[in-house]
Coordinates of C-alpha atoms in Angstrom, one line a residue:
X1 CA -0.6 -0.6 -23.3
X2 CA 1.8 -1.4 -20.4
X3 CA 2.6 1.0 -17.2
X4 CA 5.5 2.4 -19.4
X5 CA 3.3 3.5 -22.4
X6 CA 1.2 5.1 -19.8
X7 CA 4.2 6.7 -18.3
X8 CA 5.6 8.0 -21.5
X9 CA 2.3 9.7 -22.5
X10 CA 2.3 11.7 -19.3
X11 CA 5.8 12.7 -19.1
X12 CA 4.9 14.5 -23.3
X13 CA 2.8 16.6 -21.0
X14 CA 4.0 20.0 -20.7
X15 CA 5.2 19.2 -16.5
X16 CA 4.5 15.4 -17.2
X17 CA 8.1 14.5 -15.6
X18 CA 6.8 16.3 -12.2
X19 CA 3.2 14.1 -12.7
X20 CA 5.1 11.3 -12.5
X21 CA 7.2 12.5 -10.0
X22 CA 4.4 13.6 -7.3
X23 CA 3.1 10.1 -8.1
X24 CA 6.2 8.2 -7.3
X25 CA 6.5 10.2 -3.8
X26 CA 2.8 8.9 -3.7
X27 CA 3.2 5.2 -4.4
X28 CA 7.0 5.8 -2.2
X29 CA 4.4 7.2 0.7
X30 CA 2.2 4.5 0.3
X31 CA 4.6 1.8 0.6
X32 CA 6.6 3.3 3.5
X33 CA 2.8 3.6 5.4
X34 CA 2.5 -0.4 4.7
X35 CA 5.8 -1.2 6.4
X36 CA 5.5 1.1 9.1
X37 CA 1.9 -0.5 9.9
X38 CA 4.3 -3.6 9.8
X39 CA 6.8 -2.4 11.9
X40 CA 4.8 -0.7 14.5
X41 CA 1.9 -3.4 14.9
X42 CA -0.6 -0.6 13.9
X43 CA -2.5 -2.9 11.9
X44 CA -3.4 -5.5 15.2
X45 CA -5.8 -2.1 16.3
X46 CA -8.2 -3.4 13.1
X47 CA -7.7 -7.0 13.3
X48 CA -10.0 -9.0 15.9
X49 CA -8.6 -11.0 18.6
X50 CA -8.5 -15.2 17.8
X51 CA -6.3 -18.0 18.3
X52 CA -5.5 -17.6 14.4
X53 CA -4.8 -14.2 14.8
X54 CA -2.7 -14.4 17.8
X55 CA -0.9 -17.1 16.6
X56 CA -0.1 -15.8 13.0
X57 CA 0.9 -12.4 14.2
X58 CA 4.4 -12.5 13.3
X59 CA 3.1 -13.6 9.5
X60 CA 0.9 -10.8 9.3
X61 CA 3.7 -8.4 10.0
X62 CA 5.9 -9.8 7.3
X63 CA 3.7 -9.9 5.2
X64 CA 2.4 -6.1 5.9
X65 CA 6.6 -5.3 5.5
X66 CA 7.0 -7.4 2.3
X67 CA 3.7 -5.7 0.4
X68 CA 5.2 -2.5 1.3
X69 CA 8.5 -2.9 0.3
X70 CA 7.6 -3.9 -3.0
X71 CA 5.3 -0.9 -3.6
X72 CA 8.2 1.4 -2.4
X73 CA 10.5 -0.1 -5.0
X74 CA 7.8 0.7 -8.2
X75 CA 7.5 4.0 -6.4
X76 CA 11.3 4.3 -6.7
X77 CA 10.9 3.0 -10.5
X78 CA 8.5 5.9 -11.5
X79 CA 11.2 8.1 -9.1
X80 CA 14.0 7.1 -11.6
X81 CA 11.9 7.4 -14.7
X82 CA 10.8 10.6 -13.6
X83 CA 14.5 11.6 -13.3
X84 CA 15.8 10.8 -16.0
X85 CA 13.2 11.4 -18.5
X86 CA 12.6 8.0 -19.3
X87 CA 9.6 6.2 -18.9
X88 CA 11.0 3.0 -19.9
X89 CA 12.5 2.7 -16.2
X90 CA 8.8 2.2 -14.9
X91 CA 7.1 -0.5 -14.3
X92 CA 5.2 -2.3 -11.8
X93 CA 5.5 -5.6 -9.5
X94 CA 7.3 -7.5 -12.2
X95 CA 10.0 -5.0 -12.8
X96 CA 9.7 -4.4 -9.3
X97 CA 11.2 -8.1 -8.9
X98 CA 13.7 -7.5 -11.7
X99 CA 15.1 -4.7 -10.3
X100 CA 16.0 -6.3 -6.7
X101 CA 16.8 -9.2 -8.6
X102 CA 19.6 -7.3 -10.3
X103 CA 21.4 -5.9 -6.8
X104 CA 23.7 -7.1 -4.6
X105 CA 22.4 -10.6 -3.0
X106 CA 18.8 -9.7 -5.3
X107 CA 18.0 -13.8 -5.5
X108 CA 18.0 -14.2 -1.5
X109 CA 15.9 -10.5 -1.5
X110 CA 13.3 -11.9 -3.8
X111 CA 12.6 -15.2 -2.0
X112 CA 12.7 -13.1 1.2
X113 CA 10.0 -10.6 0.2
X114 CA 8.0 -13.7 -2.2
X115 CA 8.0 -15.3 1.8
X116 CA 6.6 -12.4 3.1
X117 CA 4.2 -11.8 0.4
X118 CA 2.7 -15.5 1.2
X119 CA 2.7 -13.0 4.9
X120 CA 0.6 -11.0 2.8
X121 CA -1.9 -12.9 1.2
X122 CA -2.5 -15.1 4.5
X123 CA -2.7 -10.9 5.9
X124 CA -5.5 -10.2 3.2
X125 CA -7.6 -13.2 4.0
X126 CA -7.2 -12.6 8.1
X127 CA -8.2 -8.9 6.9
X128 CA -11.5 -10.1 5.3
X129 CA -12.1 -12.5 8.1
X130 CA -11.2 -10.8 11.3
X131 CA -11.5 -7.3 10.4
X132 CA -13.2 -4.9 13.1
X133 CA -16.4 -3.4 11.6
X134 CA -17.0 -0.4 13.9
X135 CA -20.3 0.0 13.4
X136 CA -21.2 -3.2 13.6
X137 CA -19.0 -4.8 16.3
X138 CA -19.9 -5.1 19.6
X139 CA -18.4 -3.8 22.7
X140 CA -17.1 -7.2 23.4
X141 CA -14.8 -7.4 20.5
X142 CA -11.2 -7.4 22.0
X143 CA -9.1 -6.2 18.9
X144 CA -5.6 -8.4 18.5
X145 CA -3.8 -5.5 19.9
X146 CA -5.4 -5.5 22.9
X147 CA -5.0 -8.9 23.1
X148 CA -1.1 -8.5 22.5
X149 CA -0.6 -5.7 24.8
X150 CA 2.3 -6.2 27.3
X151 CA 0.0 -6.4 31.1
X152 CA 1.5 -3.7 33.6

């Protein structure tokens, strides 16, 4: 059964269209929070200070933009379903694709965000490797946004 089946069987809920709703303004939230750690370098607070890191910084902020970009668009497909009743206009990452695909200048938006999703997956492994462990870290660990700060 496919994210639409799943879709359709809430929306025959008695207040299924609002389920679906609330959860699109969920995955919509959840995306927007991925881009603004992007845009706002919030993620470098996490991240440990390297070479690698410092040097790949500008990837790993594409690549936190691109990831949430693309979950804000399958929150906007479960927004449309929602709205108009039909759950055929879900879908996940693949439909995701298909719908930027479709819009104006969709071919150079797709390889953009596929670029920045190559961001992502080099994010996801710096994120396993260089992640800062609270507990376990010492106070010596310089996290890459200390690293990064601008000196006054």
């Amino acid at each position: 059964a496919g994210i639409e089946d799943h879709v359709g069987r809430i929306m025959r809920w008695p207040g299924g269209r609002w389920v679906i709703g609330l959860l699109a303004l969920i995955i919509l939230a959840a995306g927007g929070h991925y881009m603004r750690q992007g845009w706002t370098n919030e993620y470098r607070q996490h991240l440990r200070a390297s070479r690698f890191t410092t040097r790949w910084n500008p990837v790993l902020k594409a690549g936190l933009i691109a990831h949430g970009i693309v979950v804000a668009v399958v929150g906007l497909l479960f927004l449309i379903a929602a709205w108009r009743a039909d759950p055929q206009e879900a879908g996940g990452t693949g439909e995701a694709f298909s719908w930027l695909s479709d819009q104006a200048y969709g071919q150079i938006i797709v390889v953009g965000i596929c670029l920045g999703l190559l961001g992502f997956s080099t994010f996801c492994f710096v994120n396993a490797a260089y992640r800062i462990v609270p507990k376990v870290a010492g106070p010596d660990v310089k996290s890459l946004a200390a690293m990064l700060m601008p000196r006054r």
